[in-house]
Short mmCIF file of N, CA and C in Angstrom, two decimals:
data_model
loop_
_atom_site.label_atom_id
_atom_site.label_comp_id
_atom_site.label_asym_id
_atom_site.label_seq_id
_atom_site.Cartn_x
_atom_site.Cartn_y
_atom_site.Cartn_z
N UNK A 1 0.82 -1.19 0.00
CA UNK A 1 0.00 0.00 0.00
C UNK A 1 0.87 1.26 0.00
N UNK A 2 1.78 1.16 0.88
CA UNK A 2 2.88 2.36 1.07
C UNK A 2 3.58 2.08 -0.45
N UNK A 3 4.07 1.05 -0.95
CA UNK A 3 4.96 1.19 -1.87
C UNK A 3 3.71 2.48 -3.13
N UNK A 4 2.45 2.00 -3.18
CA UNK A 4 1.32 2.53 -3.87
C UNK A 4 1.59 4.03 -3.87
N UNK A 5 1.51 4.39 -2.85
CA UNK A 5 1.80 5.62 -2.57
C UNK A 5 2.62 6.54 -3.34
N UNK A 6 3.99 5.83 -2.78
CA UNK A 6 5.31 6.48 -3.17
C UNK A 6 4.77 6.61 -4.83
N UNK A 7 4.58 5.48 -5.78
CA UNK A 7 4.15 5.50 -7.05
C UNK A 7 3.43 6.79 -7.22
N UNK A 8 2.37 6.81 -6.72
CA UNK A 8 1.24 7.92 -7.11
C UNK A 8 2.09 9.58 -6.93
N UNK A 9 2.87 9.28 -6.02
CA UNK A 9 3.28 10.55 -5.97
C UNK A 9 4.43 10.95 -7.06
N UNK A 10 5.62 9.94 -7.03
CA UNK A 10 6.57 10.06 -8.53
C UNK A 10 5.47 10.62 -9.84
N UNK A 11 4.35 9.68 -10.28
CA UNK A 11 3.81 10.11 -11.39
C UNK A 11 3.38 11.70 -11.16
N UNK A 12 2.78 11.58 -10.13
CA UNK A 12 2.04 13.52 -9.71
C UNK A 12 3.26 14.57 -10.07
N UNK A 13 4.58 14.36 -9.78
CA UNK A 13 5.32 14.88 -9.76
C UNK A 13 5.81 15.20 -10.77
N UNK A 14 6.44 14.23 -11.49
CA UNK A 14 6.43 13.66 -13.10
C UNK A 14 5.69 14.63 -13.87
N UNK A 15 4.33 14.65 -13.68
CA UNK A 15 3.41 15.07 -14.67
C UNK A 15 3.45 16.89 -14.34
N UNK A 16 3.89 17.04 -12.82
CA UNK A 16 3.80 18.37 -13.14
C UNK A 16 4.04 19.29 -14.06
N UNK A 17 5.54 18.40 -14.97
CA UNK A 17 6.40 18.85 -16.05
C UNK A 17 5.84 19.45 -16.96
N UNK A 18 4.80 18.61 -17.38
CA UNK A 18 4.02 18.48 -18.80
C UNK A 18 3.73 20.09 -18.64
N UNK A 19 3.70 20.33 -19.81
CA UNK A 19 3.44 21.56 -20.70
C UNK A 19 4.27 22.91 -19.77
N UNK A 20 5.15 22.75 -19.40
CA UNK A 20 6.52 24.10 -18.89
C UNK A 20 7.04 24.38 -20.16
N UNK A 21 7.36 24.81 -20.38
CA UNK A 21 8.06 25.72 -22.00
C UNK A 21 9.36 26.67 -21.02
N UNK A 22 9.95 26.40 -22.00
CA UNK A 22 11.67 27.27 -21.60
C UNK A 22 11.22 28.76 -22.02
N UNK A 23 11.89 29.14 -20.70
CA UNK A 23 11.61 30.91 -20.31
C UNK A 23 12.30 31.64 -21.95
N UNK A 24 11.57 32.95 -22.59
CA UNK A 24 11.76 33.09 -23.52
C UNK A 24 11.90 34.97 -23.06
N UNK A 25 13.08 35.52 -23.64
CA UNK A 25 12.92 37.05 -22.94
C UNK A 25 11.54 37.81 -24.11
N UNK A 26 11.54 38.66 -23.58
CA UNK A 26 10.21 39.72 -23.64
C UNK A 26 10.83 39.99 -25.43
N UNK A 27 10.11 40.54 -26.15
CA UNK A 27 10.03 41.25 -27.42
C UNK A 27 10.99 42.40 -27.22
N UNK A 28 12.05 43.11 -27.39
CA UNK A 28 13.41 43.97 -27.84
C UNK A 28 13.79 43.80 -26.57
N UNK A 29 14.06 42.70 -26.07
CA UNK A 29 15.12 43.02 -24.78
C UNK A 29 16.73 42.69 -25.41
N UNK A 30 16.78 41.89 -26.34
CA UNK A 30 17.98 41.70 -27.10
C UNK A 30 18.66 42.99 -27.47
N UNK A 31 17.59 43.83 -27.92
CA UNK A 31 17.74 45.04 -28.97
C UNK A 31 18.12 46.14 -27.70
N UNK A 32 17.58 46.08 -26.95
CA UNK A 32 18.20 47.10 -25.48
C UNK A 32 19.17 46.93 -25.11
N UNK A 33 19.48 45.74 -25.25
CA UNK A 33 21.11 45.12 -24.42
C UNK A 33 22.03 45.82 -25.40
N UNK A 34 21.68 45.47 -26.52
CA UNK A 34 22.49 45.96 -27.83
C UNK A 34 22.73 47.48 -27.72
N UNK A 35 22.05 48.13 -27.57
CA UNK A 35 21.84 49.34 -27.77
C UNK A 35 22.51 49.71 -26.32
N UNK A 36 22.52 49.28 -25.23
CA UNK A 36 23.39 49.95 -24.02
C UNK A 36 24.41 49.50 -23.78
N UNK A 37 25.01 48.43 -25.20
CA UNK A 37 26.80 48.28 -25.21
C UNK A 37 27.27 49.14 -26.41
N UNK A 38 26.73 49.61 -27.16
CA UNK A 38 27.01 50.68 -28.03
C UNK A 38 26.89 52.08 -27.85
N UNK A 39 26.36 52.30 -26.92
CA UNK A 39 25.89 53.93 -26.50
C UNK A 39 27.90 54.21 -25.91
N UNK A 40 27.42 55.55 -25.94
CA UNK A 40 28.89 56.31 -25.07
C UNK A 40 28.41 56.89 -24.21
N UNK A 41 27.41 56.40 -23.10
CA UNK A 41 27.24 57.27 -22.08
C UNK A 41 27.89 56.14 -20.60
N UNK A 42 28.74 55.11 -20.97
CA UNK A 42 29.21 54.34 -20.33
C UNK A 42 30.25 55.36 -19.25
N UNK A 43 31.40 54.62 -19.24
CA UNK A 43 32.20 54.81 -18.20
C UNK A 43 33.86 55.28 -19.16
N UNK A 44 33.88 57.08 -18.72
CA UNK A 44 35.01 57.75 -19.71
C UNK A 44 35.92 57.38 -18.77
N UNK A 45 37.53 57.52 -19.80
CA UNK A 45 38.77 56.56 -19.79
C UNK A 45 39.50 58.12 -20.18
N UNK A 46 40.36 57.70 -19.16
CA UNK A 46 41.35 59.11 -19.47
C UNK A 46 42.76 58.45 -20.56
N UNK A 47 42.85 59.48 -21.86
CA UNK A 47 43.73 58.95 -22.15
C UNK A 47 45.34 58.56 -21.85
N UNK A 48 45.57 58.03 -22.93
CA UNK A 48 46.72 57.25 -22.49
C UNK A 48 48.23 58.09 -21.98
N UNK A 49 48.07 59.24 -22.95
CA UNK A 49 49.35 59.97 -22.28
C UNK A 49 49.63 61.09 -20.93
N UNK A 50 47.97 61.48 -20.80
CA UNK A 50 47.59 61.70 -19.52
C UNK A 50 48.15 60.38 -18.21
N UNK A 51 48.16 59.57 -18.68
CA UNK A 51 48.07 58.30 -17.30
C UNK A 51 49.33 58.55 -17.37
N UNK A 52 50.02 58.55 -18.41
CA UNK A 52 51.54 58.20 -18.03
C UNK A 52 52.30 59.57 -17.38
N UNK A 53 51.87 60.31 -17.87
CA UNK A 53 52.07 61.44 -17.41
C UNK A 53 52.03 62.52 -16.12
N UNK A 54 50.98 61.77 -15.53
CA UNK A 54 50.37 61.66 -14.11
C UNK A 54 51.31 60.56 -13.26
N UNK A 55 51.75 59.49 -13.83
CA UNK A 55 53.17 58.41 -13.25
C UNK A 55 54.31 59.09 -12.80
N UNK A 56 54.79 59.98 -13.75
CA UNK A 56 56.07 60.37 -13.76
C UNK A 56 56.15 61.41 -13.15
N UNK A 57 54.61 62.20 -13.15
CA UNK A 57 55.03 63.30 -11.90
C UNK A 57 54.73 63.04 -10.50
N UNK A 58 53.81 61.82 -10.13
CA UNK A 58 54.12 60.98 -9.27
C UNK A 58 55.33 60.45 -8.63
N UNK A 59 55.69 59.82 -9.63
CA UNK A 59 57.20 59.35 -9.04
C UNK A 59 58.44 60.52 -9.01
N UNK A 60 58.40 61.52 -10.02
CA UNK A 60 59.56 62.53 -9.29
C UNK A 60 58.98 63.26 -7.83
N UNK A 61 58.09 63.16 -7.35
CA UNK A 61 57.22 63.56 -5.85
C UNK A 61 57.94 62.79 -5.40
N UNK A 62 57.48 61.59 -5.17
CA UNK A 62 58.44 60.69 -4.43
C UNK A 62 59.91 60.75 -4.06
N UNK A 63 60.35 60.52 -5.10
CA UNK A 63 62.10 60.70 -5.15
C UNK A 63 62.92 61.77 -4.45
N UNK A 64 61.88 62.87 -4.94
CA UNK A 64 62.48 64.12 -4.41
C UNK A 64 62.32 64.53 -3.06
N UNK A 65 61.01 63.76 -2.44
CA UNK A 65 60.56 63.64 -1.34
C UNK A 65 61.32 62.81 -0.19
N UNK A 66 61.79 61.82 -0.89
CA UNK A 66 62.73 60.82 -0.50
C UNK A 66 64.14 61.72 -0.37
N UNK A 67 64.56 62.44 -1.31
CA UNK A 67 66.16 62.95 -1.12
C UNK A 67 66.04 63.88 -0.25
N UNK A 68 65.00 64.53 0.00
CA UNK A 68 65.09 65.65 0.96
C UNK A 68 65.15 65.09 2.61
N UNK A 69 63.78 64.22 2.33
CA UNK A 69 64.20 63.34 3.51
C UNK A 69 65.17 62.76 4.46
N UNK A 70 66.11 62.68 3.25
CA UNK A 70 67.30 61.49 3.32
C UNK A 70 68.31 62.60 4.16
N UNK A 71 68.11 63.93 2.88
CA UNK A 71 69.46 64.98 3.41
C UNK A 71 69.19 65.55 4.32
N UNK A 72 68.01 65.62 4.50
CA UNK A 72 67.26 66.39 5.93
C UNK A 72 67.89 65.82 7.07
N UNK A 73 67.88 64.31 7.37
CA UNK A 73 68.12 63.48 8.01
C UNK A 73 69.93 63.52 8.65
N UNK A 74 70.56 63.64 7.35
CA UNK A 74 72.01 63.42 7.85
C UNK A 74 72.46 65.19 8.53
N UNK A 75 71.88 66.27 7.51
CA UNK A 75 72.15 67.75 8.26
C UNK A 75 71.89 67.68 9.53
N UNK A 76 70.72 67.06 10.49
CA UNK A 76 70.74 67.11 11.34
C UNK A 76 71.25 66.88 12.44
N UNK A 77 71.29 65.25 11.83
CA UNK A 77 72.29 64.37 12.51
C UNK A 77 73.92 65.38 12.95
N UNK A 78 74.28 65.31 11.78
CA UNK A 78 75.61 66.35 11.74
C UNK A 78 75.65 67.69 12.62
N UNK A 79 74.94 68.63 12.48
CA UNK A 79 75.18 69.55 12.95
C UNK A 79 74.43 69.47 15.05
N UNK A 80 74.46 68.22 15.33
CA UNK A 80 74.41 68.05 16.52
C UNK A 80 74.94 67.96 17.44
N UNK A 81 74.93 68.97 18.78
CA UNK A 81 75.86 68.89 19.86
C UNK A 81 76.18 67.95 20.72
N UNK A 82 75.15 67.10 20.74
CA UNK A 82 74.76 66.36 22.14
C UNK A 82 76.06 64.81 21.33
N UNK A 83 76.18 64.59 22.66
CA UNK A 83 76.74 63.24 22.39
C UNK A 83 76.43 62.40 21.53
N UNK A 84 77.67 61.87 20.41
CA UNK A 84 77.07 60.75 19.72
C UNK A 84 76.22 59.31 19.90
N UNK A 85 77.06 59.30 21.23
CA UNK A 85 76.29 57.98 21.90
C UNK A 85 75.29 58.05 22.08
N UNK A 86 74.76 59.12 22.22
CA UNK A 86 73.00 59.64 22.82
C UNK A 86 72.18 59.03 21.79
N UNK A 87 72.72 59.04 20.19
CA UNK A 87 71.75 58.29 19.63
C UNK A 87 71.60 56.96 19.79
N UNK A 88 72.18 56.23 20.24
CA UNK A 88 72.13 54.88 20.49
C UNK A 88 71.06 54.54 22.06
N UNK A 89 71.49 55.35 23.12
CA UNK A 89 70.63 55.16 24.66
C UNK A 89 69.43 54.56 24.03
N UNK A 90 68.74 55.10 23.19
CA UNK A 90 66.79 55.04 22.99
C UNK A 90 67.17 53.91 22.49
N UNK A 91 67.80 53.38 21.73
CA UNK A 91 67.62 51.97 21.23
C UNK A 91 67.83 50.76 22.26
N UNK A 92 68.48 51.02 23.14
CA UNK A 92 69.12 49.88 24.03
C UNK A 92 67.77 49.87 24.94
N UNK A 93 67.25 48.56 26.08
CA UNK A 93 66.56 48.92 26.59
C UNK A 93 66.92 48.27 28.00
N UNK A 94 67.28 49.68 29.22
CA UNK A 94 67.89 48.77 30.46
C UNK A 94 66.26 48.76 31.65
N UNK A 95 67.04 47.56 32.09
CA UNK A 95 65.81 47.48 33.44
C UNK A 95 66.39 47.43 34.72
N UNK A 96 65.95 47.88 35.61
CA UNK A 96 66.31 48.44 36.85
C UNK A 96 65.54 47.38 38.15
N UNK A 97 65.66 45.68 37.44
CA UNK A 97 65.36 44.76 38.53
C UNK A 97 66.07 43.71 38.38
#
């Protein structure tokens, strides 16, 4: 009786199939798609010698930013009174137990 069952329900199931038809898009949806990969109101692109151009004054920022840094660094160093060793104390670390 149970096996009966299970049967009746496979076929119910089965049959739900009958007459489904594969989803079909609407009348000019093709023709829209088409039409909003051809438009130019997309996404503007800066040209090419602009980009590169924008690199290089980028990177002389840097560099120059970097050498000043660098020379900034040793003038100071140099023209300092205090003991040389003094730069070293902050690095070492003593404990008092």
């Amino acid at each position: 009786m149970e096996n009966n069952h299970k049967e009746q329900w496979i076929d119910e199931v089965l049959g739900s199939t009958q007459g489904v038809q594969r989803a079909q898009p609407g009348p000019g949806f093709m023709q829209d798609i088409g039409a909003k990969l051809h438009s130019n109101t997309g996404k503007k692109t800066i040209p090419f010698p602009i980009k590169w151009a924008a690199a290089a004054i980028l990177l002389l920022a840097v560099n120059i930013g970097s050498v000043l840094y660098a020379t900034e660094g040793k003038h100071s160093a140099a023209n300092s009174t205090q003991n040389p060793l003094a730069t070293d104390i902050p690095s070492q670390t003593i404990y008092n137990y």
